[in-house]
């Protein structure tokens, strides 16, 4: 079975940094584009960042560009999101999500993790 | 940038009823890159439909997606207890991907 397990969330002060990880199993990680998507009570679901299988395509939402960095380690089947200069409006449940096979870029998401909570507050 | 508006915000129905959920785009989607997700409380989103009408693997046939252009619909026939959840639509294929705000299907 495909599994995506996020970790690394927590409480951080405004201006601080945090690194999220997504450990995956059950599929050939190095063949799939991966994404981070977040959920907030006010804005609902918001795409955050995308990284292609070979890392030749990386894209960010305007709201996080310049502050967040998406990366991956295909040898470890893991996805990461380095978040810096965090703001209160970055508070959200962060999901990693796998692109559906054979779709366009960006694609739909056929598997999601359970999410990790990031709270930015003083 | 495309905006997706879902209606109604909340749908109160009984088990066995049919649910009809709408997702309207602010501009014509020339491709049918529209997906639907289900999210139950405390669970991660679950893909139901992609390409506007293709059911994802393992999704029961009581779920069906339809539509094109600006108007898309998710129909759930014969609601089961586990179908009471929040449903999101998602336009992909353009960057950024855009989500609707969700429709909650609750027990009447």
Tab-separated table of C-alpha atoms in Angstrom:
chain	number	residue	atom	x	y	z
A	1	UNK	CA	0.000	0.000	0.000
A	2	UNK	CA	1.073	3.553	-0.700
A	3	UNK	CA	1.935	5.374	2.512
A	4	UNK	CA	2.927	8.988	3.091
A	5	UNK	CA	3.851	9.984	6.652
A	6	UNK	CA	4.602	13.580	7.520
A	7	UNK	CA	6.613	14.733	10.527
A	8	UNK	CA	8.407	17.783	11.856
A	9	UNK	CA	5.507	20.052	12.666
A	10	UNK	CA	5.051	22.018	15.844
A	11	UNK	CA	4.815	25.436	17.448
A	12	UNK	CA	7.234	28.072	16.180
A	13	UNK	CA	7.516	31.804	16.742
A	14	UNK	CA	6.981	34.286	13.918
A	15	UNK	CA	10.182	34.627	11.934
A	16	UNK	CA	11.284	31.146	12.898
A	17	UNK	CA	12.057	28.094	10.815
A	18	UNK	CA	10.837	24.524	10.611
A	19	UNK	CA	11.584	21.539	8.398
A	20	UNK	CA	8.841	19.125	7.445
A	21	UNK	CA	9.554	15.614	6.248
A	22	UNK	CA	7.397	13.113	4.393
A	23	UNK	CA	8.512	9.505	4.502
A	24	UNK	CA	6.997	7.356	1.784
A	25	UNK	CA	6.669	3.667	1.022
A	26	UNK	CA	4.743	1.294	-1.193
A	27	UNK	CA	5.668	2.853	-4.528
A	28	UNK	CA	8.695	3.870	-6.597
A	29	UNK	CA	9.221	7.314	-5.099
A	30	UNK	CA	11.805	8.346	-7.676
A	31	UNK	CA	9.196	8.064	-10.451
A	32	UNK	CA	6.660	10.534	-9.053
A	33	UNK	CA	6.238	14.274	-8.794
A	34	UNK	CA	5.455	15.228	-5.200
A	35	UNK	CA	3.703	18.150	-3.579
A	36	UNK	CA	2.991	19.995	-0.362
A	37	UNK	CA	-0.554	21.241	0.202
A	38	UNK	CA	-1.873	22.972	3.321
A	39	UNK	CA	-5.274	23.290	4.942
A	40	UNK	CA	-6.380	26.254	7.014
A	41	UNK	CA	-9.802	26.952	8.515
A	42	UNK	CA	-9.963	30.313	6.779
A	43	UNK	CA	-8.539	29.613	3.321
A	44	UNK	CA	-9.301	25.913	2.940
A	45	UNK	CA	-6.892	23.863	0.838
A	46	UNK	CA	-3.941	25.697	-0.720
A	47	UNK	CA	-1.212	24.238	-2.916
A	48	UNK	CA	2.214	25.140	-1.520
A	49	UNK	CA	4.958	23.584	-3.663
A	50	UNK	CA	5.739	20.922	-6.257
A	51	UNK	CA	8.921	19.048	-7.143
A	52	UNK	CA	9.258	16.707	-10.106
A	53	UNK	CA	10.763	13.252	-9.878
A	54	UNK	CA	14.147	14.342	-11.173
A	55	UNK	CA	13.934	17.803	-9.514
A	56	UNK	CA	14.096	19.581	-12.876
A	57	UNK	CA	10.701	21.189	-12.168
A	58	UNK	CA	10.108	23.048	-8.906
A	59	UNK	CA	7.284	25.481	-8.338
A	60	UNK	CA	5.987	27.481	-5.375
A	61	UNK	CA	2.848	29.335	-4.461
A	62	UNK	CA	3.321	33.115	-4.456
A	63	UNK	CA	2.553	33.155	-0.736
A	64	UNK	CA	5.625	31.057	0.140
A	65	UNK	CA	8.104	31.752	-2.661
A	66	UNK	CA	11.425	32.937	-1.286
A	67	UNK	CA	10.641	31.598	2.195
A	68	UNK	CA	9.985	27.874	1.642
A	69	UNK	CA	12.177	25.320	-0.136
A	70	UNK	CA	10.939	21.953	-1.347
A	71	UNK	CA	13.420	19.133	-1.809
A	72	UNK	CA	13.570	15.359	-2.019
A	73	UNK	CA	15.937	12.470	-1.412
A	74	UNK	CA	15.059	9.689	-3.833
A	75	UNK	CA	17.470	7.289	-2.121
A	76	UNK	CA	15.492	7.715	1.110
A	77	UNK	CA	12.070	7.972	-0.591
A	78	UNK	CA	11.502	11.180	1.306
A	79	UNK	CA	10.144	14.645	0.603
A	80	UNK	CA	11.001	17.768	2.569
A	81	UNK	CA	9.781	21.318	3.067
A	82	UNK	CA	12.165	23.807	4.648
A	83	UNK	CA	10.140	26.715	5.962
A	84	UNK	CA	11.727	29.973	7.100
A	85	UNK	CA	10.557	33.485	7.964
A	86	UNK	CA	7.353	31.891	9.158
A	87	UNK	CA	4.286	34.057	9.634
A	88	UNK	CA	1.039	33.588	11.501
A	89	UNK	CA	-0.791	32.965	8.250
A	90	UNK	CA	1.443	29.953	7.587
A	91	UNK	CA	-0.375	28.195	10.428
A	92	UNK	CA	-1.964	25.159	8.826
A	93	UNK	CA	-2.144	21.421	8.526
A	94	UNK	CA	0.498	20.507	5.948
A	95	UNK	CA	0.003	17.484	3.708
A	96	UNK	CA	2.400	15.809	1.342
A	97	UNK	CA	0.625	14.478	-1.723
A	98	UNK	CA	1.629	12.343	-4.684
A	99	UNK	CA	0.867	13.291	-8.267
A	100	UNK	CA	-1.477	10.953	-10.072
A	101	UNK	CA	0.279	8.924	-12.764
A	102	UNK	CA	0.043	10.051	-16.352
A	103	UNK	CA	-1.436	13.425	-15.566
A	104	UNK	CA	-0.347	16.895	-16.638
A	105	UNK	CA	1.924	19.115	-14.555
A	106	UNK	CA	0.564	20.149	-12.147
A	107	UNK	CA	-1.541	17.055	-11.721
A	108	UNK	CA	-4.268	15.786	-9.435
A	109	UNK	CA	-3.187	14.138	-6.188
A	110	UNK	CA	-3.922	10.448	-5.861
A	111	UNK	CA	-2.459	9.848	-2.403
A	112	UNK	CA	-2.152	12.130	0.615
A	113	UNK	CA	-0.449	11.832	3.953
A	114	UNK	CA	-2.301	12.305	7.226
A	115	UNK	CA	-0.944	15.827	7.659
A	116	UNK	CA	1.289	17.589	10.168
A	117	UNK	CA	0.263	20.683	12.110
A	118	UNK	CA	2.374	23.822	11.990
A	119	UNK	CA	1.421	26.611	14.371
A	120	UNK	CA	3.127	29.991	14.104
A	121	UNK	CA	2.498	32.046	17.206
A	122	UNK	CA	4.332	34.126	19.759
B	1	UNK	CA	-6.310	32.821	-12.012
B	2	UNK	CA	-9.285	30.463	-11.985
B	3	UNK	CA	-11.570	30.522	-8.965
B	4	UNK	CA	-13.709	27.517	-8.016
B	5	UNK	CA	-16.980	28.071	-6.202
B	6	UNK	CA	-18.670	25.084	-4.610
B	7	UNK	CA	-22.340	24.976	-3.725
B	8	UNK	CA	-24.120	24.468	-1.535
B	9	UNK	CA	-21.869	25.103	1.432
B	10	UNK	CA	-23.716	22.475	3.438
B	11	UNK	CA	-26.047	19.736	2.246
B	12	UNK	CA	-28.271	18.037	4.841
B	13	UNK	CA	-29.477	14.655	3.628
B	14	UNK	CA	-30.459	11.219	4.893
B	15	UNK	CA	-28.777	7.882	4.221
B	16	UNK	CA	-30.074	6.519	0.944
B	17	UNK	CA	-30.598	9.993	-0.555
B	18	UNK	CA	-28.827	11.299	-3.629
B	19	UNK	CA	-26.340	14.141	-3.170
B	20	UNK	CA	-25.616	16.593	-5.962
B	21	UNK	CA	-22.599	18.829	-5.413
B	22	UNK	CA	-21.662	21.687	-7.722
B	23	UNK	CA	-18.279	23.181	-8.582
B	24	UNK	CA	-18.341	26.253	-10.806
B	25	UNK	CA	-15.212	27.730	-12.382
B	26	UNK	CA	-14.775	31.463	-12.911
B	27	UNK	CA	-13.600	30.798	-16.466
B	28	UNK	CA	-13.934	27.982	-18.927
B	29	UNK	CA	-11.661	25.029	-18.237
B	30	UNK	CA	-10.613	24.044	-21.751
B	31	UNK	CA	-9.304	20.772	-20.428
B	32	UNK	CA	-11.346	18.605	-18.113
B	33	UNK	CA	-8.704	18.760	-15.406
B	34	UNK	CA	-11.104	18.704	-12.499
B	35	UNK	CA	-10.818	16.347	-9.529
B	36	UNK	CA	-13.031	15.671	-6.530
B	37	UNK	CA	-11.841	14.687	-3.046
B	38	UNK	CA	-13.605	13.438	0.053
B	39	UNK	CA	-12.326	14.340	3.510
B	40	UNK	CA	-13.761	12.640	6.569
B	41	UNK	CA	-13.088	14.132	10.020
B	42	UNK	CA	-9.549	13.435	11.155
B	43	UNK	CA	-8.591	11.789	7.878
B	44	UNK	CA	-6.556	12.871	4.889
B	45	UNK	CA	-8.263	13.767	1.604
B	46	UNK	CA	-9.234	10.818	-0.588
B	47	UNK	CA	-9.298	11.130	-4.359
B	48	UNK	CA	-12.707	10.217	-5.806
B	49	UNK	CA	-12.688	11.474	-9.386
B	50	UNK	CA	-10.156	12.979	-11.801
B	51	UNK	CA	-10.492	14.180	-15.367
B	52	UNK	CA	-13.963	15.397	-14.359
B	53	UNK	CA	-15.529	11.935	-14.674
B	54	UNK	CA	-12.974	9.145	-14.155
B	55	UNK	CA	-13.406	7.342	-10.843
B	56	UNK	CA	-10.193	6.714	-8.934
B	57	UNK	CA	-9.135	3.188	-8.084
B	58	UNK	CA	-11.376	1.540	-5.511
B	59	UNK	CA	-14.063	4.220	-5.525
B	60	UNK	CA	-17.604	2.793	-5.473
B	61	UNK	CA	-19.747	3.416	-8.545
B	62	UNK	CA	-22.290	5.376	-6.500
B	63	UNK	CA	-19.836	8.274	-6.940
B	64	UNK	CA	-19.925	9.903	-10.361
B	65	UNK	CA	-18.449	13.080	-11.773
B	66	UNK	CA	-19.691	15.034	-14.760
B	67	UNK	CA	-19.481	18.407	-16.431
B	68	UNK	CA	-17.302	20.550	-18.649
B	69	UNK	CA	-16.582	24.178	-19.348
B	70	UNK	CA	-17.420	26.031	-16.158
B	71	UNK	CA	-19.889	23.672	-14.487
B	72	UNK	CA	-18.945	20.398	-12.845
B	73	UNK	CA	-20.972	18.071	-10.639
B	74	UNK	CA	-20.262	15.265	-8.207
B	75	UNK	CA	-23.235	12.982	-7.677
B	76	UNK	CA	-23.405	10.480	-4.847
B	77	UNK	CA	-26.221	7.991	-5.276
B	78	UNK	CA	-27.717	6.222	-2.264
B	79	UNK	CA	-25.703	7.913	0.473
B	80	UNK	CA	-24.013	5.509	2.851
B	81	UNK	CA	-23.179	6.493	6.463
B	82	UNK	CA	-19.490	6.806	5.596
B	83	UNK	CA	-20.258	9.327	2.827
B	84	UNK	CA	-21.112	12.105	5.268
B	85	UNK	CA	-17.977	14.214	4.931
B	86	UNK	CA	-16.554	17.310	3.254
B	87	UNK	CA	-16.013	17.290	-0.505
B	88	UNK	CA	-13.564	19.498	-2.401
B	89	UNK	CA	-13.129	20.102	-6.095
B	90	UNK	CA	-9.661	20.789	-7.512
B	91	UNK	CA	-8.611	22.257	-10.848
B	92	UNK	CA	-5.187	21.090	-11.947
B	93	UNK	CA	-3.145	21.365	-15.137
B	94	UNK	CA	-2.487	25.059	-14.597
B	95	UNK	CA	-0.150	26.518	-12.017
B	96	UNK	CA	-1.213	27.145	-9.352
B	97	UNK	CA	-3.660	24.333	-8.779
B	98	UNK	CA	-6.862	25.688	-7.291
B	99	UNK	CA	-9.273	24.168	-4.776
B	100	UNK	CA	-12.890	24.932	-4.083
B	101	UNK	CA	-13.866	25.862	-0.540
B	102	UNK	CA	-15.702	22.603	0.069
B	103	UNK	CA	-19.237	21.270	0.539
B	104	UNK	CA	-20.140	19.551	3.789
B	105	UNK	CA	-22.600	16.675	3.455
B	106	UNK	CA	-24.227	16.143	6.835
B	107	UNK	CA	-26.952	13.953	8.245
B	108	UNK	CA	-30.377	15.549	8.163
